PDB file of C-alpha atoms and ligand atoms in Angstrom:
ATOM      1  CA  MET A   1      21.054  18.435  75.006  1.00  0.00           C
ATOM      2  CA  PRO A   2      19.881  22.397  75.370  1.00  0.00           C
ATOM      3  CA  ALA A   3      20.831  23.636  71.808  1.00  0.00           C
ATOM      4  CA  ALA A   4      24.139  26.390  72.570  1.00  0.00           C
ATOM      5  CA  PRO A   5      24.205  29.475  73.051  1.00  0.00           C
ATOM      6  CA  ARG A   6      24.294  32.382  69.808  1.00  0.00           C
ATOM      7  CA  ALA A   7      26.234  34.466  69.623  1.00  0.00           C
ATOM      8  CA  ARG A   8      24.519  37.572  69.713  1.00  0.00           C
ATOM      9  CA  SER A   9      25.056  40.800  66.902  1.00  0.00           C
ATOM     10  CA  GLY A  10      26.873  43.758  68.730  1.00  0.00           C
ATOM     11  CA  ALA A  11      24.119  45.137  66.584  1.00  0.00           C
ATOM     12  CA  GLN A  12      21.683  44.226  68.845  1.00  0.00           C
ATOM     13  CA  PRO A  13      20.931  46.632  72.884  1.00  0.00           C
ATOM     14  CA  PRO A  14      21.842  44.510  75.541  1.00  0.00           C
ATOM     15  CA  GLU A  15      19.028  43.199  77.694  1.00  0.00           C
ATOM     16  CA  PRO A  16      17.703  44.322  80.630  1.00  0.00           C
ATOM     17  CA  LEU A  17      17.842  43.376  84.074  1.00  0.00           C
ATOM     18  CA  ARG A  18      14.722  42.186  85.520  1.00  0.00           C
ATOM     19  CA  PRO A  19      14.078  41.170  88.859  1.00  0.00           C
ATOM     20  CA  GLN A  20      12.242  37.302  87.910  1.00  0.00           C
ATOM     21  CA  ARG A  21      13.534  34.694  85.071  1.00  0.00           C
ATOM     22  CA  PRO A  22      11.709  35.354  81.869  1.00  0.00           C
ATOM     23  CA  LEU A  23       8.957  32.661  80.881  1.00  0.00           C
ATOM     24  CA  ALA A  24      11.351  31.575  78.425  1.00  0.00           C
ATOM     25  CA  GLN A  25      14.219  31.210  80.196  1.00  0.00           C
ATOM     26  CA  ALA A  26      12.819  29.095  83.107  1.00  0.00           C
ATOM     27  CA  ALA A  27      11.737  26.877  80.412  1.00  0.00           C
ATOM     28  CA  ARG A  28      15.344  26.540  79.410  1.00  0.00           C
ATOM     29  CA  ASP A  29      16.128  26.302  82.814  1.00  0.00           C
ATOM     30  CA  ALA A  30      13.857  23.413  83.867  1.00  0.00           C
ATOM     31  CA  ALA A  31      15.077  20.866  80.891  1.00  0.00           C
ATOM     32  CA  ARG A  32      18.402  21.110  82.259  1.00  0.00           C
ATOM     33  CA  GLN A  33      17.193  19.911  85.363  1.00  0.00           C
ATOM     34  CA  VAL A  34      18.186  16.077  84.084  1.00  0.00           C
ATOM     35  CA  PRO A  35      16.711  13.375  86.061  1.00  0.00           C
ATOM     36  CA  VAL A  36      18.858  10.767  87.383  1.00  0.00           C
ATOM     37  CA  ALA A  37      18.994   9.176  83.969  1.00  0.00           C
ATOM     38  CA  GLY A  38      20.987  11.796  82.392  1.00  0.00           C
ATOM     39  CA  LEU A  39      23.702  12.639  85.298  1.00  0.00           C
ATOM     40  CA  GLY A  40      25.695  10.328  83.762  1.00  0.00           C
ATOM     41  CA  LEU A  41      25.631   7.808  86.373  1.00  0.00           C
ATOM     42  CA  ASP A  42      24.325   5.314  83.675  1.00  0.00           C
ATOM     43  CA  SER A  43      28.207   5.567  82.569  1.00  0.00           C
ATOM     44  CA  ALA A  44      30.256   2.730  83.541  1.00  0.00           C
ATOM     45  CA  ALA A  45      33.461   5.708  83.413  1.00  0.00           C
ATOM     46  CA  VAL A  46      31.953   7.498  86.855  1.00  0.00           C
ATOM     47  CA  ARG A  47      32.271   3.815  88.417  1.00  0.00           C
ATOM     48  CA  LEU A  48      35.743   3.295  86.970  1.00  0.00           C
ATOM     49  CA  ARG A  49      36.274   6.628  88.992  1.00  0.00           C
ATOM     50  CA  MET A  50      35.721   5.066  92.437  1.00  0.00           C
ATOM     51  CA  VAL A  51      37.409   1.808  91.847  1.00  0.00           C
ATOM     52  CA  GLN A  52      40.717   4.154  90.828  1.00  0.00           C
ATOM     53  CA  ARG A  53      39.694   5.271  93.348  1.00  0.00           C
ATOM     54  CA  LEU A  54      39.731   1.884  95.598  1.00  0.00           C
ATOM     55  CA  ARG A  55      42.771   0.843  93.893  1.00  0.00           C
ATOM     56  CA  GLY A  56      44.089   3.949  94.927  1.00  0.00           C
ATOM     57  CA  ASP A  57      43.358   2.788  98.662  1.00  0.00           C
ATOM     58  CA  GLY A  58      45.130  -0.051  98.563  1.00  0.00           C
ATOM     59  CA  ILE A  59      41.634  -3.074  97.223  1.00  0.00           C
ATOM     60  CA  ALA A  60      44.074  -4.773  94.243  1.00  0.00           C
ATOM     61  CA  CYS A  61      41.578  -7.265  93.562  1.00  0.00           C
ATOM     62  CA  GLU A  62      41.188  -7.294  89.632  1.00  0.00           C
ATOM     63  CA  PRO A  63      37.829  -9.469  89.575  1.00  0.00           C
ATOM     64  CA  VAL A  64      36.405  -7.652  92.623  1.00  0.00           C
ATOM     65  CA  LEU A  65      37.268  -4.156  90.584  1.00  0.00           C
ATOM     66  CA  GLN A  66      35.849  -5.349  88.404  1.00  0.00           C
ATOM     67  CA  ALA A  67      32.569  -6.149  89.417  1.00  0.00           C
ATOM     68  CA  LEU A  68      32.090  -2.618  91.438  1.00  0.00           C
ATOM     69  CA  ALA A  69      32.716  -1.237  87.948  1.00  0.00           C
ATOM     70  CA  ARG A  70      30.136  -3.313  85.973  1.00  0.00           C
ATOM     71  CA  VAL A  71      27.414  -3.414  88.757  1.00  0.00           C
ATOM     72  CA  GLU A  72      26.009   0.617  88.711  1.00  0.00           C
ATOM     73  CA  ARG A  73      25.052   0.676  92.766  1.00  0.00           C
ATOM     74  CA  HIS A  74      22.977   3.486  92.320  1.00  0.00           C
ATOM     75  CA  ARG A  75      19.865   1.594  90.751  1.00  0.00           C
ATOM     76  CA  PHE A  76      20.041   0.259  94.050  1.00  0.00           C
ATOM     77  CA  VAL A  77      19.326   3.453  95.849  1.00  0.00           C
ATOM     78  CA  ASP A  78      16.540   5.740  96.115  1.00  0.00           C
ATOM     79  CA  THR A  79      16.761   8.687  93.553  1.00  0.00           C
ATOM     80  CA  ALA A  80      16.899  10.670  95.942  1.00  0.00           C
ATOM     81  CA  LEU A  81      20.058   9.870  96.832  1.00  0.00           C
ATOM     82  CA  ALA A  82      21.509   8.166  93.927  1.00  0.00           C
ATOM     83  CA  THR A  83      24.284  11.160  93.390  1.00  0.00           C
ATOM     84  CA  GLN A  84      26.274   9.975  95.921  1.00  0.00           C
ATOM     85  CA  ALA A  85      26.383   6.068  94.948  1.00  0.00           C
ATOM     86  CA  TYR A  86      29.311   6.490  93.700  1.00  0.00           C
ATOM     87  CA  GLU A  87      31.022   8.719  96.063  1.00  0.00           C
ATOM     88  CA  ASP A  88      32.599   6.102  99.512  1.00  0.00           C
ATOM     89  CA  THR A  89      29.847   6.189 101.680  1.00  0.00           C
ATOM     90  CA  SER A  90      26.923   4.162 103.978  1.00  0.00           C
ATOM     91  CA  LEU A  91      23.779   5.412 102.184  1.00  0.00           C
ATOM     92  CA  PRO A  92      20.141   4.450 103.816  1.00  0.00           C
ATOM     93  CA  ILE A  93      18.115   1.627 102.178  1.00  0.00           C
ATOM     94  CA  GLY A  94      14.553   2.385 104.602  1.00  0.00           C
ATOM     95  CA  HIS A  95      13.850   0.599 107.593  1.00  0.00           C
ATOM     96  CA  GLY A  96      16.894   1.894 110.043  1.00  0.00           C
ATOM     97  CA  GLN A  97      19.463  -0.075 107.681  1.00  0.00           C
ATOM     98  CA  THR A  98      21.289   0.567 104.832  1.00  0.00           C
ATOM     99  CA  ILE A  99      23.744  -0.232 102.428  1.00  0.00           C
ATOM    100  CA  SER A 100      27.557   0.125 103.085  1.00  0.00           C
ATOM    101  CA  LYS A 101      30.804   1.858 102.712  1.00  0.00           C
ATOM    102  CA  PRO A 102      32.200   0.417  98.495  1.00  0.00           C
ATOM    103  CA  SER A 103      35.778   0.775 100.308  1.00  0.00           C
ATOM    104  CA  VAL A 104      34.462  -1.927 102.704  1.00  0.00           C
ATOM    105  CA  VAL A 105      32.369  -4.130 100.725  1.00  0.00           C
ATOM    106  CA  ALA A 106      35.410  -4.157  97.991  1.00  0.00           C
ATOM    107  CA  ARG A 107      37.731  -4.910 101.288  1.00  0.00           C
ATOM    108  CA  MET A 108      35.449  -8.080 102.840  1.00  0.00           C
ATOM    109  CA  LEU A 109      34.584  -9.273  98.820  1.00  0.00           C
ATOM    110  CA  ALA A 110      38.229  -9.386  99.015  1.00  0.00           C
ATOM    111  CA  LEU A 111      39.032 -10.581 101.712  1.00  0.00           C
ATOM    112  CA  LEU A 112      36.919 -14.050 100.441  1.00  0.00           C
ATOM    113  CA  HIS A 113      38.923 -13.806  96.840  1.00  0.00           C
ATOM    114  CA  ASP A 114      41.648 -14.569  98.742  1.00  0.00           C
ATOM    115  CA  SER A 115      39.783 -17.317 101.115  1.00  0.00           C
ATOM    116  CA  GLU A 116      42.027 -21.131 100.017  1.00  0.00           C
ATOM    117  CA  CYS A 117      39.097 -23.211  98.026  1.00  0.00           C
ATOM    118  CA  ALA A 118      39.039 -18.921  95.722  1.00  0.00           C
ATOM    119  CA  ARG A 119      42.914 -19.268  95.537  1.00  0.00           C
ATOM    120  CA  ALA A 120      42.725 -22.917  94.351  1.00  0.00           C
ATOM    121  CA  GLN A 121      39.647 -22.293  91.571  1.00  0.00           C
ATOM    122  CA  GLY A 122      40.193 -18.701  90.558  1.00  0.00           C
ATOM    123  CA  THR A 123      36.197 -17.174  91.392  1.00  0.00           C
ATOM    124  CA  LEU A 124      34.298 -17.177  94.031  1.00  0.00           C
ATOM    125  CA  GLY A 125      32.038 -20.883  95.022  1.00  0.00           C
ATOM    126  CA  ARG A 126      28.320 -21.351  96.969  1.00  0.00           C
ATOM    127  CA  VAL A 127      28.239 -18.610  99.118  1.00  0.00           C
ATOM    128  CA  LEU A 128      26.133 -17.477 101.951  1.00  0.00           C
ATOM    129  CA  GLU A 129      25.039 -13.698 102.218  1.00  0.00           C
ATOM    130  CA  ILE A 130      23.504 -12.850 105.578  1.00  0.00           C
ATOM    131  CA  GLY A 131      21.808  -9.495 105.255  1.00  0.00           C
ATOM    132  CA  SER A 132      20.199  -8.751 101.446  1.00  0.00           C
ATOM    133  CA  GLY A 133      19.097  -5.250 102.436  1.00  0.00           C
ATOM    134  CA  CYS A 134      18.868  -4.134  98.836  1.00  0.00           C
ATOM    135  CA  GLY A 135      21.014  -6.425  97.261  1.00  0.00           C
ATOM    136  CA  TYR A 136      23.641  -4.969  95.875  1.00  0.00           C
ATOM    137  CA  GLN A 137      26.145  -6.684  97.659  1.00  0.00           C
ATOM    138  CA  ALA A 138      24.635  -9.952  96.070  1.00  0.00           C
ATOM    139  CA  ALA A 139      24.656  -8.865  92.968  1.00  0.00           C
ATOM    140  CA  LEU A 140      28.077  -8.316  93.162  1.00  0.00           C
ATOM    141  CA  LEU A 141      28.579 -10.949  94.544  1.00  0.00           C
ATOM    142  CA  SER A 142      26.961 -13.416  91.581  1.00  0.00           C
ATOM    143  CA  LEU A 143      29.065 -11.825  89.136  1.00  0.00           C
ATOM    144  CA  LEU A 144      32.121 -13.212  91.218  1.00  0.00           C
ATOM    145  CA  SER A 145      30.975 -16.561  92.579  1.00  0.00           C
ATOM    146  CA  ARG A 146      29.232 -19.861  91.396  1.00  0.00           C
ATOM    147  CA  SER A 147      25.602 -18.964  92.863  1.00  0.00           C
ATOM    148  CA  VAL A 148      25.094 -16.589  95.918  1.00  0.00           C
ATOM    149  CA  LEU A 149      21.997 -17.813  98.594  1.00  0.00           C
ATOM    150  CA  SER A 150      21.028 -14.643 100.354  1.00  0.00           C
ATOM    151  CA  ILE A 151      19.289 -14.416 103.923  1.00  0.00           C
ATOM    152  CA  GLU A 152      16.978 -11.186 104.719  1.00  0.00           C
ATOM    153  CA  ARG A 153      15.027 -11.061 108.325  1.00  0.00           C
ATOM    154  CA  LEU A 154      13.330  -7.610 107.020  1.00  0.00           C
ATOM    155  CA  ARG A 155      10.519  -8.631 104.488  1.00  0.00           C
ATOM    156  CA  PRO A 156      10.336  -5.294 102.842  1.00  0.00           C
ATOM    157  CA  LEU A 157      13.898  -4.559 102.073  1.00  0.00           C
ATOM    158  CA  HIS A 158      13.868  -9.021 100.730  1.00  0.00           C
ATOM    159  CA  GLU A 159      10.954  -7.733  98.805  1.00  0.00           C
ATOM    160  CA  LYS A 160      13.471  -4.033  97.868  1.00  0.00           C
ATOM    161  CA  ALA A 161      16.083  -6.792  96.607  1.00  0.00           C
ATOM    162  CA  ARG A 162      13.851  -9.358  94.884  1.00  0.00           C
ATOM    163  CA  GLN A 163      12.669  -5.801  92.693  1.00  0.00           C
ATOM    164  CA  HIS A 164      16.571  -5.042  92.679  1.00  0.00           C
ATOM    165  CA  LEU A 165      17.499  -8.607  91.006  1.00  0.00           C
ATOM    166  CA  HIS A 166      14.310  -8.906  89.251  1.00  0.00           C
ATOM    167  CA  GLY A 167      16.049  -9.788  85.660  1.00  0.00           C
ATOM    168  CA  TRP A 168      19.421 -10.008  86.741  1.00  0.00           C
ATOM    169  CA  ARG A 169      20.704 -13.523  84.398  1.00  0.00           C
ATOM    170  CA  GLN A 170      24.378 -12.874  85.820  1.00  0.00           C
ATOM    171  CA  GLY A 171      24.716 -15.748  87.746  1.00  0.00           C
ATOM    172  CA  ASP A 172      22.430 -18.079  89.770  1.00  0.00           C
ATOM    173  CA  VAL A 173      21.591 -15.754  93.215  1.00  0.00           C
ATOM    174  CA  ARG A 174      18.681 -16.765  95.491  1.00  0.00           C
ATOM    175  CA  LEU A 175      16.663 -14.714  98.135  1.00  0.00           C
ATOM    176  CA  ILE A 176      15.074 -16.028 101.781  1.00  0.00           C
ATOM    177  CA  HIS A 177      13.141 -14.042 103.984  1.00  0.00           C
ATOM    178  CA  GLY A 178      14.481 -15.742 107.434  1.00  0.00           C
ATOM    179  CA  ASP A 179      16.006 -15.814 109.772  1.00  0.00           C
ATOM    180  CA  GLY A 180      20.422 -15.893 108.866  1.00  0.00           C
ATOM    181  CA  ARG A 181      21.705 -16.534 112.332  1.00  0.00           C
ATOM    182  CA  LEU A 182      20.571 -19.880 111.525  1.00  0.00           C
ATOM    183  CA  GLY A 183      22.485 -19.701 108.558  1.00  0.00           C
ATOM    184  CA  HIS A 184      20.480 -22.404 105.179  1.00  0.00           C
ATOM    185  CA  ALA A 185      21.151 -25.972 106.459  1.00  0.00           C
ATOM    186  CA  PRO A 186      19.720 -27.725 103.057  1.00  0.00           C
ATOM    187  CA  TRP A 187      22.053 -26.466 100.505  1.00  0.00           C
ATOM    188  CA  ALA A 188      25.093 -26.821 103.242  1.00  0.00           C
ATOM    189  CA  PRO A 189      28.506 -26.133 103.263  1.00  0.00           C
ATOM    190  CA  TYR A 190      28.955 -23.149 101.336  1.00  0.00           C
ATOM    191  CA  ASP A 191      32.351 -22.235 100.366  1.00  0.00           C
ATOM    192  CA  HIS A 192      32.116 -18.630 101.134  1.00  0.00           C
ATOM    193  CA  ILE A 193      30.371 -17.007 104.561  1.00  0.00           C
ATOM    194  CA  VAL A 194      29.343 -13.207 104.488  1.00  0.00           C
ATOM    195  CA  ALA A 195      27.281 -11.099 107.525  1.00  0.00           C
ATOM    196  CA  ALA A 196      26.319  -7.280 106.366  1.00  0.00           C
ATOM    197  CA  ALA A 197      24.954  -7.113 110.312  1.00  0.00           C
ATOM    198  CA  GLY A 198      26.982  -7.861 113.254  1.00  0.00           C
ATOM    199  CA  GLY A 199      25.992  -9.637 116.980  1.00  0.00           C
ATOM    200  CA  GLU A 200      28.056 -10.764 119.378  1.00  0.00           C
ATOM    201  CA  ALA A 201      29.281 -13.677 118.594  1.00  0.00           C
ATOM    202  CA  ILE A 202      29.855 -15.660 115.730  1.00  0.00           C
ATOM    203  CA  PRO A 203      26.884 -17.999 115.273  1.00  0.00           C
ATOM    204  CA  GLU A 204      27.635 -21.327 115.757  1.00  0.00           C
ATOM    205  CA  ALA A 205      25.092 -22.433 112.337  1.00  0.00           C
ATOM    206  CA  TRP A 206      27.288 -20.941 110.711  1.00  0.00           C
ATOM    207  CA  LEU A 207      30.679 -21.963 111.891  1.00  0.00           C
ATOM    208  CA  GLU A 208      28.484 -25.688 111.062  1.00  0.00           C
ATOM    209  CA  GLN A 209      28.163 -24.729 107.170  1.00  0.00           C
ATOM    210  CA  LEU A 210      31.182 -23.899 106.420  1.00  0.00           C
ATOM    211  CA  ALA A 211      33.475 -26.483 104.189  1.00  0.00           C
ATOM    212  CA  VAL A 212      37.002 -27.584 104.397  1.00  0.00           C
ATOM    213  CA  GLY A 213      38.745 -24.617 102.604  1.00  0.00           C
ATOM    214  CA  GLY A 214      35.914 -21.821 103.228  1.00  0.00           C
ATOM    215  CA  ARG A 215      36.009 -18.729 104.410  1.00  0.00           C
ATOM    216  CA  LEU A 216      33.905 -16.578 106.963  1.00  0.00           C
ATOM    217  CA  VAL A 217      33.893 -12.677 106.744  1.00  0.00           C
ATOM    218  CA  ALA A 218      31.862 -11.282 109.293  1.00  0.00           C
ATOM    219  CA  PRO A 219      31.450  -8.510 111.786  1.00  0.00           C
ATOM    220  CA  MET A 220      31.351  -9.339 115.196  1.00  0.00           C
ATOM    221  CA  GLN A 221      31.370  -7.702 118.531  1.00  0.00           C
ATOM    222  CA  ASP A 222      35.555  -7.140 119.978  1.00  0.00           C
ATOM    223  CA  GLY A 223      34.275  -8.326 123.756  1.00  0.00           C
ATOM    224  CA  ARG A 224      35.676  -6.547 125.369  1.00  0.00           C
ATOM    225  CA  GLY A 225      34.460  -3.643 125.510  1.00  0.00           C
ATOM    226  CA  GLY A 226      35.516  -1.727 122.324  1.00  0.00           C
ATOM    227  CA  GLY A 227      32.725  -2.331 119.136  1.00  0.00           C
ATOM    228  CA  GLN A 228      33.002  -4.131 116.291  1.00  0.00           C
ATOM    229  CA  VAL A 229      35.647  -5.472 115.196  1.00  0.00           C
ATOM    230  CA  LEU A 230      35.635  -7.333 111.062  1.00  0.00           C
ATOM    231  CA  VAL A 231      36.320 -11.882 112.198  1.00  0.00           C
ATOM    232  CA  VAL A 232      38.114 -13.605 108.939  1.00  0.00           C
ATOM    233  CA  VAL A 233      37.147 -17.732 110.307  1.00  0.00           C
ATOM    234  CA  ASP A 234      39.596 -20.035 108.286  1.00  0.00           C
ATOM    235  CA  ARG A 235      38.132 -23.951 108.476  1.00  0.00           C
ATOM    236  CA  THR A 236      40.655 -25.895 107.266  1.00  0.00           C
ATOM    237  CA  ALA A 237      41.787 -29.904 107.163  1.00  0.00           C
ATOM    238  CA  SER A 238      42.639 -28.921 111.139  1.00  0.00           C
ATOM    239  CA  GLY A 239      39.871 -26.789 112.436  1.00  0.00           C
ATOM    240  CA  LEU A 240      39.007 -23.317 112.336  1.00  0.00           C
ATOM    241  CA  ARG A 241      41.350 -20.365 112.750  1.00  0.00           C
ATOM    242  CA  GLU A 242      39.973 -16.496 113.309  1.00  0.00           C
ATOM    243  CA  GLN A 243      42.414 -13.893 112.694  1.00  0.00           C
ATOM    244  CA  ARG A 244      40.420 -10.084 113.997  1.00  0.00           C
ATOM    245  CA  LEU A 245      40.977  -7.497 111.861  1.00  0.00           C
ATOM    246  CA  GLY A 246      40.553  -3.519 111.945  1.00  0.00           C
ATOM    247  CA  ALA A 247      37.431  -1.979 113.616  1.00  0.00           C
ATOM    248  CA  VAL A 248      33.863  -1.121 111.384  1.00  0.00           C
ATOM    249  CA  HIS A 249      30.442  -0.555 112.031  1.00  0.00           C
ATOM    250  CA  PHE A 250      27.651  -2.846 110.329  1.00  0.00           C
ATOM    251  CA  VAL A 251      23.715  -2.331 111.906  1.00  0.00           C
ATOM    252  CA  PRO A 252      23.285  -5.078 114.203  1.00  0.00           C
ATOM    253  CA  LEU A 253      22.623  -8.766 114.127  1.00  0.00           C
ATOM    254  CA  LYS A 254      19.207  -9.329 114.940  1.00  0.00           C
ATOM    255  CA  SER A 255      17.607 -12.819 115.396  1.00  0.00           C
ATOM    256  CA  GLY A 256      13.592 -13.720 113.916  1.00  0.00           C
ATOM    257  CA  ARG A 257      12.679 -12.686 111.459  1.00  0.00           C
ATOM    258  CA  GLU A 258       9.726  -9.646 110.566  1.00  0.00           C
TER     259      GLU A 258
HETATM  260  N1  SAH B 301      24.484  -6.719 101.184  1.00  0.00           N
HETATM  261  C1  SAH B 301      23.795  -5.680 101.992  1.00  0.00           C
HETATM  262  C2  SAH B 301      23.594  -4.215 103.006  1.00  0.00           C
HETATM  263  C3  SAH B 301      22.299  -4.612 104.551  1.00  0.00           C
HETATM  264  S1  SAH B 301      22.235  -4.011 105.696  1.00  0.00           S
HETATM  265  C4  SAH B 301      23.730  -4.572 100.937  1.00  0.00           C
HETATM  266  O1  SAH B 301      24.491  -4.946 100.005  1.00  0.00           O
HETATM  267  O2  SAH B 301      22.265  -3.637 100.918  1.00  0.00           O
HETATM  268  C5  SAH B 301      21.969  -4.977 106.685  1.00  0.00           C
HETATM  269  C6  SAH B 301      20.948  -6.932 106.614  1.00  0.00           C
HETATM  270  O3  SAH B 301      21.268  -7.601 107.995  1.00  0.00           O
HETATM  271  C7  SAH B 301      19.935  -5.652 106.791  1.00  0.00           C
HETATM  272  O4  SAH B 301      19.319  -5.280 106.008  1.00  0.00           O
HETATM  273  C8  SAH B 301      19.151  -6.335 107.951  1.00  0.00           C
HETATM  274  O5  SAH B 301      17.846  -5.664 108.368  1.00  0.00           O
HETATM  275  C9  SAH B 301      20.240  -7.650 107.957  1.00  0.00           C
HETATM  276  N2  SAH B 301      20.046  -8.727 108.975  1.00  0.00           N
HETATM  277  C10 SAH B 301      19.669  -8.416 110.116  1.00  0.00           C
HETATM  278  N3  SAH B 301      19.986  -9.479 110.682  1.00  0.00           N
HETATM  279  C11 SAH B 301      19.934 -10.659 110.610  1.00  0.00           C
HETATM  280  C12 SAH B 301      19.988 -11.864 110.939  1.00  0.00           C
HETATM  281  N4  SAH B 301      19.020 -12.081 111.780  1.00  0.00           N
HETATM  282  N5  SAH B 301      18.904 -12.217 108.818  1.00  0.00           N
HETATM  283  C13 SAH B 301      18.770 -11.970 107.377  1.00  0.00           C
HETATM  284  N6  SAH B 301      19.530 -10.356 107.456  1.00  0.00           N
HETATM  285  C14 SAH B 301      19.886  -9.847 108.843  1.00  0.00           C
END
């Protein structure tokens, strides 16, 4: 903290006007250019304000709001963007991809929390995430679930998520570099499947790997010439039930890995 300026005694002459800042003043100003860690982003208060806004916007799922209050979103984005981390905005994470807006993430996680098996257990069970990106949503999921398996097709982002989640001890999170359209059959079935990228249709593998009582939440092309919509699929004992919610805008679900 810079020292508070001393009160000037009335006896001193007024400071002369100078076209440039005196050196000492410039040094003091430079000292005030504090790094991100000093901007208050580390404080829980800034996340609580974001959570209050989400609550005001109608997100009512307390466990999800608590997870959003805990995970430091600014640590998952580039330092240059850190000051925008708690605004309700998507942000670039490199390689043409984006981290979704907090309100969209909150809505998707709240939908998972409202699934039959989460309601029965009070928590999310085994989660499959497609599109690890920078690892932010995987971190949130790990606070909300028994285990998370997250797949990313772009190696640099897979590595970035791994770096961001290094030492993350909140839950069981596994990251895989691969094509998430195939899901991950060896560990199926999953109680929850959530995708951060949208394709023409929901891949067959996801539906096959969804447990009974489980729920899938993903963006998908509407197919009627419109853009993407958010799709919720529940697997009940008697089969699959699909709901289409409002319009969304996610990056495309692509095939293969790079
Ligand atoms: N949940 C992420 C959001 C990342 S954006 C976060 O919190 O940062 C969506 C991601 O999906 C991108 O990184 C993109 O590369 C990835 N993606 C697109 N198609 C994919 C596929 N078939 N398999 C795995 N990841 C895919």
